[in-house]
Short mmCIF file of C-alpha atoms and ligand atoms in Angstrom, two decimals:
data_model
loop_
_atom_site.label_atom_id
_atom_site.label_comp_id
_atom_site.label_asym_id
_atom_site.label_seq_id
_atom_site.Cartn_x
_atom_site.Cartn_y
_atom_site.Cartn_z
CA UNK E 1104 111.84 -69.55 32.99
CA UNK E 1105 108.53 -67.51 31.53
CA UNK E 1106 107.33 -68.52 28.41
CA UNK E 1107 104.44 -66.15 26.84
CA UNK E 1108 101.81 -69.25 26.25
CA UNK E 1109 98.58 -67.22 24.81
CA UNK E 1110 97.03 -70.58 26.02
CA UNK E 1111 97.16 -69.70 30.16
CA UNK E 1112 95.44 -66.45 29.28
CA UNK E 1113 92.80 -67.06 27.48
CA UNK E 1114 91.51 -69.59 29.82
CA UNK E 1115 91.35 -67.35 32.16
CA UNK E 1116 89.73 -64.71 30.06
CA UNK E 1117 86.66 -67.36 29.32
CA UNK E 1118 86.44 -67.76 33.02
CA UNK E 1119 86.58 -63.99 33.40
CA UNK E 1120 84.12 -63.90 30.26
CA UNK E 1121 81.27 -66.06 31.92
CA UNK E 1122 81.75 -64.32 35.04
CA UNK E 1123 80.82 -61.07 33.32
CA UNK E 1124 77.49 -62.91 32.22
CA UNK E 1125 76.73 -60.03 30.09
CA UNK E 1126 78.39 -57.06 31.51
CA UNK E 1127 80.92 -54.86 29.92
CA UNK E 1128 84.80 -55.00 31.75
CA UNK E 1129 86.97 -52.37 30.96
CA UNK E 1130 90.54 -53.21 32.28
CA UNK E 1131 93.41 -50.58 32.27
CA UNK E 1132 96.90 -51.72 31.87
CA UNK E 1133 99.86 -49.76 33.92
CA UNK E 1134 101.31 -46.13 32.61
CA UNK E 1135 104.64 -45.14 32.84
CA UNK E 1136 105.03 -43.21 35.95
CA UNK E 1137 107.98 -40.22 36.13
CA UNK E 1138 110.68 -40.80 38.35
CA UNK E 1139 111.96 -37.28 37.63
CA UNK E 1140 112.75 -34.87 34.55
CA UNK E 1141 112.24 -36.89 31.64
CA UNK E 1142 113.55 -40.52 33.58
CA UNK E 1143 110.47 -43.13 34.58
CA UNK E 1144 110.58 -45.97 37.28
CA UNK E 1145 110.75 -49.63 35.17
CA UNK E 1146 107.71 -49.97 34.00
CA UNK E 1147 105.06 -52.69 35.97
CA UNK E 1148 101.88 -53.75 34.71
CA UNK E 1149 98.29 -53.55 36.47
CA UNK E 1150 98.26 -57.22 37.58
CA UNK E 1151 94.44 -57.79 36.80
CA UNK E 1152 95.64 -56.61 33.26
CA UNK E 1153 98.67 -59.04 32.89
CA UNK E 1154 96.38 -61.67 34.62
CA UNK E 1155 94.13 -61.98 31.75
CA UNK E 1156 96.24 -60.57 28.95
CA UNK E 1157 100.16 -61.48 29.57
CA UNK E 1158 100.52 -58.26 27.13
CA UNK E 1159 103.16 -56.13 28.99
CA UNK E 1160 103.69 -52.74 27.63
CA UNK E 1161 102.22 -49.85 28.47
CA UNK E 1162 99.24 -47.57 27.72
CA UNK E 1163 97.15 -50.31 26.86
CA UNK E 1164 93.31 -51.02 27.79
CA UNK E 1165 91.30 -54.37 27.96
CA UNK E 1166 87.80 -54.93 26.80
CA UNK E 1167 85.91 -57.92 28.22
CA UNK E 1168 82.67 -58.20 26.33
CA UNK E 1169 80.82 -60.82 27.36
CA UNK E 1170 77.40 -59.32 25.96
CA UNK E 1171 78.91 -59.68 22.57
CA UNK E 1172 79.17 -62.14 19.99
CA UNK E 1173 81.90 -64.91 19.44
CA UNK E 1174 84.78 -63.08 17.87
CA UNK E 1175 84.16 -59.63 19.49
CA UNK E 1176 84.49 -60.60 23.26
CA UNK E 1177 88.07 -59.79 23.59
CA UNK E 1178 89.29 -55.99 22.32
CA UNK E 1179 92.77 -54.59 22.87
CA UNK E 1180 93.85 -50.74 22.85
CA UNK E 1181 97.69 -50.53 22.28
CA UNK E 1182 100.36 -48.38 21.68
CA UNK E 1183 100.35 -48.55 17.60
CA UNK E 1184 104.17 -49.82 16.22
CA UNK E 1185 106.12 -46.39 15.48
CA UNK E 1186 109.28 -46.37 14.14
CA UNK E 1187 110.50 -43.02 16.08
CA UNK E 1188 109.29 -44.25 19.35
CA UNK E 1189 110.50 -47.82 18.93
CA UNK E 1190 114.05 -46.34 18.03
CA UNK E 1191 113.80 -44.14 21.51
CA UNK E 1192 112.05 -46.59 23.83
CA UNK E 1193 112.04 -49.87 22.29
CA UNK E 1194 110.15 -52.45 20.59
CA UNK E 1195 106.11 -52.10 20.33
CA UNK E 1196 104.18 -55.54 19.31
CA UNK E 1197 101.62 -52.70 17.65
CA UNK E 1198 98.16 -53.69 16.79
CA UNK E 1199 98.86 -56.81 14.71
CA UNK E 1200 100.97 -58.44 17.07
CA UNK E 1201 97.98 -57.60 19.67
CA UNK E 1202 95.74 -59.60 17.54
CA UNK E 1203 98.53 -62.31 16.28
CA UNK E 1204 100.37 -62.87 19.50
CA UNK E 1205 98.00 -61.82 22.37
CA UNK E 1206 95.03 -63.18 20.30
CA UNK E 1207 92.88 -60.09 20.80
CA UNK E 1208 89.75 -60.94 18.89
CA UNK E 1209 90.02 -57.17 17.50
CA UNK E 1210 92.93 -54.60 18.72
CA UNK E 1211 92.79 -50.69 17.94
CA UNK E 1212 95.38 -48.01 18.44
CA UNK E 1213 94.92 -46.82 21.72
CA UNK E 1214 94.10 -43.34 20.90
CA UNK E 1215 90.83 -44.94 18.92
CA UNK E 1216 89.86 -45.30 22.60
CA UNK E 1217 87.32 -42.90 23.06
CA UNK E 1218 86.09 -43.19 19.77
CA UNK E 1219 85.03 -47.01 19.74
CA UNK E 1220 84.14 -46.99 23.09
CA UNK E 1221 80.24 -45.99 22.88
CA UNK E 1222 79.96 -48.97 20.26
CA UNK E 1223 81.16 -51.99 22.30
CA UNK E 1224 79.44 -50.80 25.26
CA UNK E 1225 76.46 -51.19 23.18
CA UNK E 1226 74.22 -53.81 24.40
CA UNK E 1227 75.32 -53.84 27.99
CA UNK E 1228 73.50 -53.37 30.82
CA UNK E 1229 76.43 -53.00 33.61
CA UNK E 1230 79.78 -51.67 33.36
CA UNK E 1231 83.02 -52.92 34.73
CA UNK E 1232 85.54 -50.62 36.02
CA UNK E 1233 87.58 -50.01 38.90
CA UNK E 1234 86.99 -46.20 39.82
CA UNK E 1235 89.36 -43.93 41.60
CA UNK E 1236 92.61 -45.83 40.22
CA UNK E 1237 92.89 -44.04 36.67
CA UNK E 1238 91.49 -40.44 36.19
CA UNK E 1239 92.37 -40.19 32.35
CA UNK E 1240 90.36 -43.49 30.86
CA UNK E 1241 87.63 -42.95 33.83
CA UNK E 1242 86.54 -39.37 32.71
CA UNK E 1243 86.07 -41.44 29.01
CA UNK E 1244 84.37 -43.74 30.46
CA UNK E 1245 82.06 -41.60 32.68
CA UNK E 1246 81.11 -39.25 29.47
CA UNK E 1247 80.59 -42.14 27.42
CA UNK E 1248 78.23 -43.48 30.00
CA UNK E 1249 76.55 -40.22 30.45
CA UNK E 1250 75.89 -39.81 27.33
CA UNK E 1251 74.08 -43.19 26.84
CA UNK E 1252 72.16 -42.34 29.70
CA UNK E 1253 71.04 -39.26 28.32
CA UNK E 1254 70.30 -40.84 25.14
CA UNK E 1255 68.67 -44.17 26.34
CA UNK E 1256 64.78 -43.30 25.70
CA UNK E 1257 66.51 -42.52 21.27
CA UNK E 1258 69.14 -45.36 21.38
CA UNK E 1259 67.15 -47.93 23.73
CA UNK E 1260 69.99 -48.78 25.91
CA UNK E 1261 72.36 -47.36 28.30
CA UNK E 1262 74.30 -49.12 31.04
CA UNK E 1263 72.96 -48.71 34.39
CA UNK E 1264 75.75 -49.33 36.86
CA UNK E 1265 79.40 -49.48 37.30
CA UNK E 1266 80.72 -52.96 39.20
CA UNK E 1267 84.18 -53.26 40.35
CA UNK E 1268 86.52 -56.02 38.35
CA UNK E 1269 87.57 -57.32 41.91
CA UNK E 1270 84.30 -58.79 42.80
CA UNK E 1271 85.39 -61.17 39.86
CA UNK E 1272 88.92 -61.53 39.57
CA UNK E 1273 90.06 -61.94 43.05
CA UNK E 1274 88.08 -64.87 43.34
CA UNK E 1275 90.19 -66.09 40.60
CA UNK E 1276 93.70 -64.96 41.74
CA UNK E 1277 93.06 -65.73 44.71
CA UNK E 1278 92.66 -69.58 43.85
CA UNK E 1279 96.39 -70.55 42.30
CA UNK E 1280 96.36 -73.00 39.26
CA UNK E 1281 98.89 -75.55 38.88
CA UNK E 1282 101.17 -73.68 36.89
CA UNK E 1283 100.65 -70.51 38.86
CA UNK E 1284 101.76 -72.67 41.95
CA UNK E 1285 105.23 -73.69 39.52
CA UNK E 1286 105.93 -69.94 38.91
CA UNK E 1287 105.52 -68.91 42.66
CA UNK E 1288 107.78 -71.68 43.49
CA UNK E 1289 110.56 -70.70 41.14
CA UNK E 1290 109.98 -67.02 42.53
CA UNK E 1291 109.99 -68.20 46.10
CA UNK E 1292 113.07 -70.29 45.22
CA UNK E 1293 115.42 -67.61 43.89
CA UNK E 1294 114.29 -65.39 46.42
CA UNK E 1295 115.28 -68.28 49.24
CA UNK E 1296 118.71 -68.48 47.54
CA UNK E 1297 119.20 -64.75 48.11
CA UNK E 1298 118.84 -64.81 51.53
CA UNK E 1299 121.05 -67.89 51.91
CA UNK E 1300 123.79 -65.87 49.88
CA UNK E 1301 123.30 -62.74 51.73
CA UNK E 1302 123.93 -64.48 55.15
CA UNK E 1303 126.78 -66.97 53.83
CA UNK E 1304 128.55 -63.53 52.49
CA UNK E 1305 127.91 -61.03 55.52
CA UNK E 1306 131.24 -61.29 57.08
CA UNK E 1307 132.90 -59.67 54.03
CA UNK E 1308 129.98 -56.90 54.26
CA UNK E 1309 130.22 -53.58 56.10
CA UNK E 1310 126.84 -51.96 54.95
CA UNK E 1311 123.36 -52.64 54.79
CA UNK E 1312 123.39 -51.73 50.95
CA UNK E 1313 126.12 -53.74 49.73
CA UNK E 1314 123.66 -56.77 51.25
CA UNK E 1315 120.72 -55.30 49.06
CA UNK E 1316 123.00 -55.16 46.25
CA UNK E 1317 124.44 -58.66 46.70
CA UNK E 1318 120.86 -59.97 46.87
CA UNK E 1319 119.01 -57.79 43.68
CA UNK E 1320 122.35 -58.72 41.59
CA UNK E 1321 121.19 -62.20 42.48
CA UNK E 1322 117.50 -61.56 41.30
CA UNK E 1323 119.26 -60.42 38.16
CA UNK E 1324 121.57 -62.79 37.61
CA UNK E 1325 118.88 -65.60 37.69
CA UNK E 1326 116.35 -63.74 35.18
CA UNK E 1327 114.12 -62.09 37.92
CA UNK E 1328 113.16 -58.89 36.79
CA UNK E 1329 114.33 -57.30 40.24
CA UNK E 1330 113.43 -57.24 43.45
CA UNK E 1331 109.45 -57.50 44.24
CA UNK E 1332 109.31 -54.57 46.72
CA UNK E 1333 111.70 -52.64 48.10
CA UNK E 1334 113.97 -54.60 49.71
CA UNK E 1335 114.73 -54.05 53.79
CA UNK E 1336 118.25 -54.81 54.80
CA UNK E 1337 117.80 -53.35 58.62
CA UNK E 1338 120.66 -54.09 61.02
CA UNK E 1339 120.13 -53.54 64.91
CA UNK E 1340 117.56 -51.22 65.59
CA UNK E 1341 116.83 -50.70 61.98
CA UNK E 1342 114.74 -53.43 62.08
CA UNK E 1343 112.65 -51.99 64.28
CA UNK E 1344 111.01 -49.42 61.57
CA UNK E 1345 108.68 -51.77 59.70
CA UNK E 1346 109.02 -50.28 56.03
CA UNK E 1347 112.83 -49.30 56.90
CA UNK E 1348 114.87 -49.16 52.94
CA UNK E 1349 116.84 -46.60 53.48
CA UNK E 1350 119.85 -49.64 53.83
CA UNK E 1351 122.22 -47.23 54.48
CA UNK E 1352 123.98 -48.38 58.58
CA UNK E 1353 127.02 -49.81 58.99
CA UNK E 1354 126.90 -53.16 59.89
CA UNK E 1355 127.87 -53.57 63.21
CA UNK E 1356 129.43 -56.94 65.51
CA UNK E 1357 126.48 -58.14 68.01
CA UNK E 1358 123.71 -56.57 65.71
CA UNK E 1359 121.19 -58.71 63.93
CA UNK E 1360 120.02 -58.44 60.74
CA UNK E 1361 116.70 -58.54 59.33
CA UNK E 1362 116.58 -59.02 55.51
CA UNK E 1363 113.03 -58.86 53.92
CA UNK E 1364 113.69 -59.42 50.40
CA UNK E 1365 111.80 -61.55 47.42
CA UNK E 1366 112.34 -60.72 43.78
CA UNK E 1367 109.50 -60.51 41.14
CA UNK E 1368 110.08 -62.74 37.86
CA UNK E 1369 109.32 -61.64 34.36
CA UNK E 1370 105.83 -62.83 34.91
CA UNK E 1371 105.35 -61.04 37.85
CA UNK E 1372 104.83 -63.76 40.24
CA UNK E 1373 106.63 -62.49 43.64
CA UNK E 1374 108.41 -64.31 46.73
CA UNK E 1375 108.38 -62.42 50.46
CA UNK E 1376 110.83 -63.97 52.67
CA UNK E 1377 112.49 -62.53 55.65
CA UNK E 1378 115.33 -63.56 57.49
CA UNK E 1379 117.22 -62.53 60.70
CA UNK E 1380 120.47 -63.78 61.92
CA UNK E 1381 123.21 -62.61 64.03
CA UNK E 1382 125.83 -60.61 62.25
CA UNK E 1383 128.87 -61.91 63.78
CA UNK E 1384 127.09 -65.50 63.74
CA UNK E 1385 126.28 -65.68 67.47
CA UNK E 1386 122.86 -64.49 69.13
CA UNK E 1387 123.17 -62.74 72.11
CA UNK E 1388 121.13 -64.26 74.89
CA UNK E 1389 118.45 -61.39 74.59
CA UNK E 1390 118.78 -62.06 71.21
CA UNK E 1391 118.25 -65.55 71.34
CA UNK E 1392 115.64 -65.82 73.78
CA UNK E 1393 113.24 -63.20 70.85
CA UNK E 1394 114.17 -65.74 68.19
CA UNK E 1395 113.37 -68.53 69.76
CA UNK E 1396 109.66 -67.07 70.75
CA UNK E 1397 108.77 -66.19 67.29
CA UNK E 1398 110.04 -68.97 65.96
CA UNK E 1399 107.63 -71.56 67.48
CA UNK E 1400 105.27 -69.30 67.32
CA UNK E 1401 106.27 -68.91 63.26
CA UNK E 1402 106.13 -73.17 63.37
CA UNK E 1403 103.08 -73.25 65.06
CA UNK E 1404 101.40 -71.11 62.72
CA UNK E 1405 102.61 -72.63 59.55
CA UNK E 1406 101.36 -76.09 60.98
CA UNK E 1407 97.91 -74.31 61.20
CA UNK E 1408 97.47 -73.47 57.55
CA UNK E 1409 95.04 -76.24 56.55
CA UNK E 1410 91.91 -75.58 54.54
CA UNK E 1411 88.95 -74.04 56.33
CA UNK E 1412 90.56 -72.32 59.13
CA UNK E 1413 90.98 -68.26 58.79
CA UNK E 1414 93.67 -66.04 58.37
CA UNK E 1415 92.78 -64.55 61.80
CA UNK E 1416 92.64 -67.84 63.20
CA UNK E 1417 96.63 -68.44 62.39
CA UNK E 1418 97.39 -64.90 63.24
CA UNK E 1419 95.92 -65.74 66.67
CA UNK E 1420 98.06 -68.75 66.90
CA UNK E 1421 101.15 -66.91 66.34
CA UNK E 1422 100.15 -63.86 68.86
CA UNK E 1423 99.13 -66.22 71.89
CA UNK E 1424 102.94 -67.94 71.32
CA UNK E 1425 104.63 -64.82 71.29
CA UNK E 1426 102.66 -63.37 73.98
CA UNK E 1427 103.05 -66.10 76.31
CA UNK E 1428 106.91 -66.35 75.62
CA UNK E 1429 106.91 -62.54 76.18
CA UNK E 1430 105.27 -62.76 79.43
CA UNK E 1431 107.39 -65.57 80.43
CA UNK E 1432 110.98 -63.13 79.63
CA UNK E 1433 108.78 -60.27 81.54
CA UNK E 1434 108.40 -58.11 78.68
CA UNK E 1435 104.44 -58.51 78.85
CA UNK E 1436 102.51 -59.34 81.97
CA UNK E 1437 98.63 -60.47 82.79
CA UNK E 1438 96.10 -62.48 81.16
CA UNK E 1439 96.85 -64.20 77.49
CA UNK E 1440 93.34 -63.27 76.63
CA UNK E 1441 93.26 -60.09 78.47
CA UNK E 1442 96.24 -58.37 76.34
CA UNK E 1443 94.63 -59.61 73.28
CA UNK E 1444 91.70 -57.55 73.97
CA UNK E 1445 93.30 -54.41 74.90
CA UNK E 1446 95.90 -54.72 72.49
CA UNK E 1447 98.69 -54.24 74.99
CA UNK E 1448 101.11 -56.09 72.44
CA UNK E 1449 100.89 -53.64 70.16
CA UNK E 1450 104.33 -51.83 71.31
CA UNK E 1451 105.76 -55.41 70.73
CA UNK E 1452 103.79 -56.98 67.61
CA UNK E 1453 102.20 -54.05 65.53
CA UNK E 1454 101.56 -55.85 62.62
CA UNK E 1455 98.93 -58.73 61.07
CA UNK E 1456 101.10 -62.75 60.54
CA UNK E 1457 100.47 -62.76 57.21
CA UNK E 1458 99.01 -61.95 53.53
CA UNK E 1459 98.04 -63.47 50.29
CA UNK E 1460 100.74 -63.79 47.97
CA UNK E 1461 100.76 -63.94 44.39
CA UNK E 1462 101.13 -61.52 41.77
CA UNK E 1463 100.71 -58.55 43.62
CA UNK E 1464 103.26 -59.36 47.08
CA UNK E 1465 99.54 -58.00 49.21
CA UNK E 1466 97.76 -60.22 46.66
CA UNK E 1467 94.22 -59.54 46.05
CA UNK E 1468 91.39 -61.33 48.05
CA UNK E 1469 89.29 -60.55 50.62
CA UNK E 1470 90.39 -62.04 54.47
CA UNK E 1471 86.89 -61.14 55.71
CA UNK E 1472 83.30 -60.14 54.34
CA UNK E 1473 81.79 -58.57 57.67
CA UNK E 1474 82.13 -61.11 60.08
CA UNK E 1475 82.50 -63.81 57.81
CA UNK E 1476 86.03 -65.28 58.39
CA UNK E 1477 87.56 -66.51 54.37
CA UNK E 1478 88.26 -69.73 55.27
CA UNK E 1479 91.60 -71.81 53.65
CA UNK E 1480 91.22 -73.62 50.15
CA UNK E 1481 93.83 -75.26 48.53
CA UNK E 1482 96.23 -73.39 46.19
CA UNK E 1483 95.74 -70.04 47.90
CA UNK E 1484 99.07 -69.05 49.03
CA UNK E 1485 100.04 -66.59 51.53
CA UNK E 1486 102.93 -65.54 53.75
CA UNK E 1487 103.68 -66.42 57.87
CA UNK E 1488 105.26 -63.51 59.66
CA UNK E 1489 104.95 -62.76 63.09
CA UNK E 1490 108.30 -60.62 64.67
CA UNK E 1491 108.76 -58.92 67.66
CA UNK E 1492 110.42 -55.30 67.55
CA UNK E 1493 112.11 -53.97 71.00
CA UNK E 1494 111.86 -50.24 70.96
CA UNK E 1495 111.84 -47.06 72.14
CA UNK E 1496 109.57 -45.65 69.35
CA UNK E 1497 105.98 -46.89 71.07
CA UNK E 1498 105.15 -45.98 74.62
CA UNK E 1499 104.61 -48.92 77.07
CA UNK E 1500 100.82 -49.44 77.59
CA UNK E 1501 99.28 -48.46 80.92
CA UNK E 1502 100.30 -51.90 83.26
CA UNK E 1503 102.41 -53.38 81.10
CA UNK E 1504 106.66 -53.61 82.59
CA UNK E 1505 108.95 -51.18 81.45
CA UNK E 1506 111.52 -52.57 79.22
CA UNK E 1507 115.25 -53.02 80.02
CA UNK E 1508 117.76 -51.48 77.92
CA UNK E 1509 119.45 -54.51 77.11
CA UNK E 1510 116.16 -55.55 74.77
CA UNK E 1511 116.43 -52.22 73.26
CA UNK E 1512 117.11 -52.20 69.49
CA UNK E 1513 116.35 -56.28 69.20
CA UNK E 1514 113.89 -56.70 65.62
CA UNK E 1515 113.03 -59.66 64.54
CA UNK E 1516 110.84 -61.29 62.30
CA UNK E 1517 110.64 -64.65 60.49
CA UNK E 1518 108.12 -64.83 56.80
CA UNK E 1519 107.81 -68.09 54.86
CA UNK E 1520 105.76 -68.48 51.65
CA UNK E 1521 103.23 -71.59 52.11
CA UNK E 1522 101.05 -73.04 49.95
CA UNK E 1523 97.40 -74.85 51.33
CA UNK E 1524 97.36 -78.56 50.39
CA UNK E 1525 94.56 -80.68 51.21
CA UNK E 1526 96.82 -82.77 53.68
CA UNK E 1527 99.75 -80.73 55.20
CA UNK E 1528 100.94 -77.30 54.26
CA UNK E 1529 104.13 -76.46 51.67
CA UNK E 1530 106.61 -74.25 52.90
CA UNK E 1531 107.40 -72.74 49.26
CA UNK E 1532 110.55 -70.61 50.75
CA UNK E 1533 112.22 -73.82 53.01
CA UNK E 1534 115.61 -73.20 51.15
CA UNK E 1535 115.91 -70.05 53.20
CA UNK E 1536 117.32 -71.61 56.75
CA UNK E 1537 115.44 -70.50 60.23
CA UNK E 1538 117.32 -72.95 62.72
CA UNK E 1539 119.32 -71.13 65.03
CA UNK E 1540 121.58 -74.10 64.71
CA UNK E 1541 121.63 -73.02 60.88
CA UNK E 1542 122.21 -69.20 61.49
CA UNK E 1543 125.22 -69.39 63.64
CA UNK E 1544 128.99 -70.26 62.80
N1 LIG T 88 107.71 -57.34 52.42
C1 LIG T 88 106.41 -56.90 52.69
C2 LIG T 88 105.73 -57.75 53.64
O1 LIG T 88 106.35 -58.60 54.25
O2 LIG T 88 104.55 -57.70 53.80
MN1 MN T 89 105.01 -60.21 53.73
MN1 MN T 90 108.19 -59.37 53.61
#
């Protein structure tokens, strides 16, 4: 369960703070975005906000000034308390519980924004913004710095650049703390429960959507906020569209189903699992003989996530398994290394084995800088995923067999959550079963 502890933010904002080493960070919280007429989607919060702020409404802007004094490093803009709009939309912590609660060292009503913002930039020498992502606050930001720019040789200062906020947070995210690692493993737990309800409840099921249901009135019913993305519940040849949530078939006897389904707790912390299992309870043989590839390739991988080895290196472990099981069912033929090069998996496997996994489900942090490989550290957590998806929808690459009907509409895939440890990896979503042994009846 998430307790707000001001405690777990502000040691990461004096991280953040002597990162900054004298720059200026201006950090945007999330808007409410219109779903239609006068209706929004729930509203999420910008994760680099939450990160270093745990404040969670929206509208609101972060200040990181680590060229200032003790006292005026940390500034909050938030929506001021309102009786009208509390009445309408709910309770507002306003700009004293900013400063009581969320122990901003000063907070403002947010509509002071482009007001104080010439003053605390003051004194800076390089601004910290991430550009492109929020129009509104960057025009204020971009006449504000204008301006000082313009006014240097009168005022004496002015910024002289603008540095992204991910050169210094994703370093941090990246890198889980201890109680980061507890909140991913309660979201990775509820998320494996799901899935085990989902497949111990299919036979009374007839649709893909009263699975989805099943599993986000799960989420719920534990104190998630809801699922983390949207969920894919993608029987048969469903499961062959990557990003399929329309979860709308009928679910039919001999069909697989692929759930890929993690919920997102209060605190944002997410879980990615997905599972695939036989419908009626019994693979087919096609069936069976795809399941079994990807899952030693799946086992294989996971054994290979050990500090200082690449998250190319285990997606190359994965692809040479499935490859050479592939080749030996006559779905691929040639040289291992050859149909790595040319890509002539790609009708088969079109996708990377994995991502970082945190607060954002594609957490933040670089995989590569050039040709520099990011190696492995402990606490970095990220998900294993390789699949195989049988379809008509790619063409067959020049030289490579034609494929038999009776693979046609077979999608699999297999994603655990694992955590690096110095000695072996944890497999943070091992609730959810994988045996075959385990997915038949
Ligand atoms: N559910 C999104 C992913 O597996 O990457
Ligand atoms: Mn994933
Ligand atoms: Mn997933």
């Amino acid at each position: 369960m998430y307790h707000f502890n001001y405690q777990v933010y502000q040691e990461r904002r004096e991280i953040f703070l002597s990162k900054l080493n004298g720059k200026a960070a201006i950090i945007p919280g999330a808007n409410l975005v219109q779903h239609h007429s006068d209706c929004e989607y729930p509203f999420r919060q910008n994760s680099d906000f939450w990160y270093l702020t745990g404040f969670d409404e929206p509208n609101a802007i972060a200040l990181f000034l680590s060229h200032k004094s003790k006292g005026e490093k940390f500034i909050l803009f938030v929506n001021p308390k309102e009786v009208n709009s509390e009445v309408w939309n709910g309770f507002r912590w306003g700009v004293e519980g900013a400063e009581n609660i969320f122990k901003a060292e000063k907070a403002h009503s947010v509509d002071k924004f482009d007001e104080l913002l010439p003053s605390y930039l003051e004194g800076t020498e390089e601004i910290v913004f991430a550009v492109g992502k929020n129009p509104i606050i960057e025009k204020i930001i971009l006449e504000t710095w204008a301006n000082q720019l313009q006014n240097s040789s009168r005022i004496g200062f002015a910024p002289n650049s603008i540095k992204s906020p991910s050169i210094y947070l994703n370093d941090m995210r990246i890198l889980k703390s201890n109680y980061e690692i507890e909140r991913m493993r309660e979201a990775v737990q509820i998320s494996a429960e799901a899935h085990e309800l989902a497949r111990n409840n299919i036979s009374q099921k007839n649709n893909e959507r009263q699975v989805q249901g099943l599993i986000e009135g799960f989420f719920l019913e534990k104190g998630a906020r809801g699922p983390a993305y949207n969920s894919i519940v993608a029987s048969g040849d469903n499961a062959c569209v990557l990003h399929y949530t329309s979860n709308n078939s009928e679910l039919k006897q001999g069909d697989l189903l692929l759930v890929d389904a993690g919920c997102s707790l209060n605190d944002y912390y997410n879980g990615d699992i997905t599972r695939t299992f036989p419908i009626n309870g019994k693979f087919s043989g096609e069936q069976r003989a795809i399941y079994e590839i990807i899952l030693e390739a799946q086992k294989h991988a996971i054994n290979n996530v050990v500090p200082g080895v690449s998250t190319n290196y285990i997606h190359m472990q994965a692809l040479k398994i499935l490859i050479n099981g592939l080749k030996e069912i006559h779905l691929l033929s040639g040289d291992t290394d050859g149909i790595i090069e040319t890509g002539s998996y790609r009708h088969l496997y079109m996708h990377k084995t994995g991502h970082w996994l945190g607060l954002d489900v594609h957490d933040v942090g670089a995989y590569r800088l050039g040709d520099y490989e990011v190696p492995l550290e402990s606490g970095m957590i990220l998900t294993v995923e390789p699949g195989i998806y049988i379809s008509d929808r790619l063409a067959v690459p020049k030289g490579q067999p034609e494929i038999d009907q009776r693979w046609k509409g077979i999608g699999i895939r297999i994603e655990d959550d694992v955590l690096v440890r110095n000695e072996v990896p944890e497999v943070l979503s091992k609730a959810a079963l994988k045996e075959i042994s385990d997915l038949e009846i």
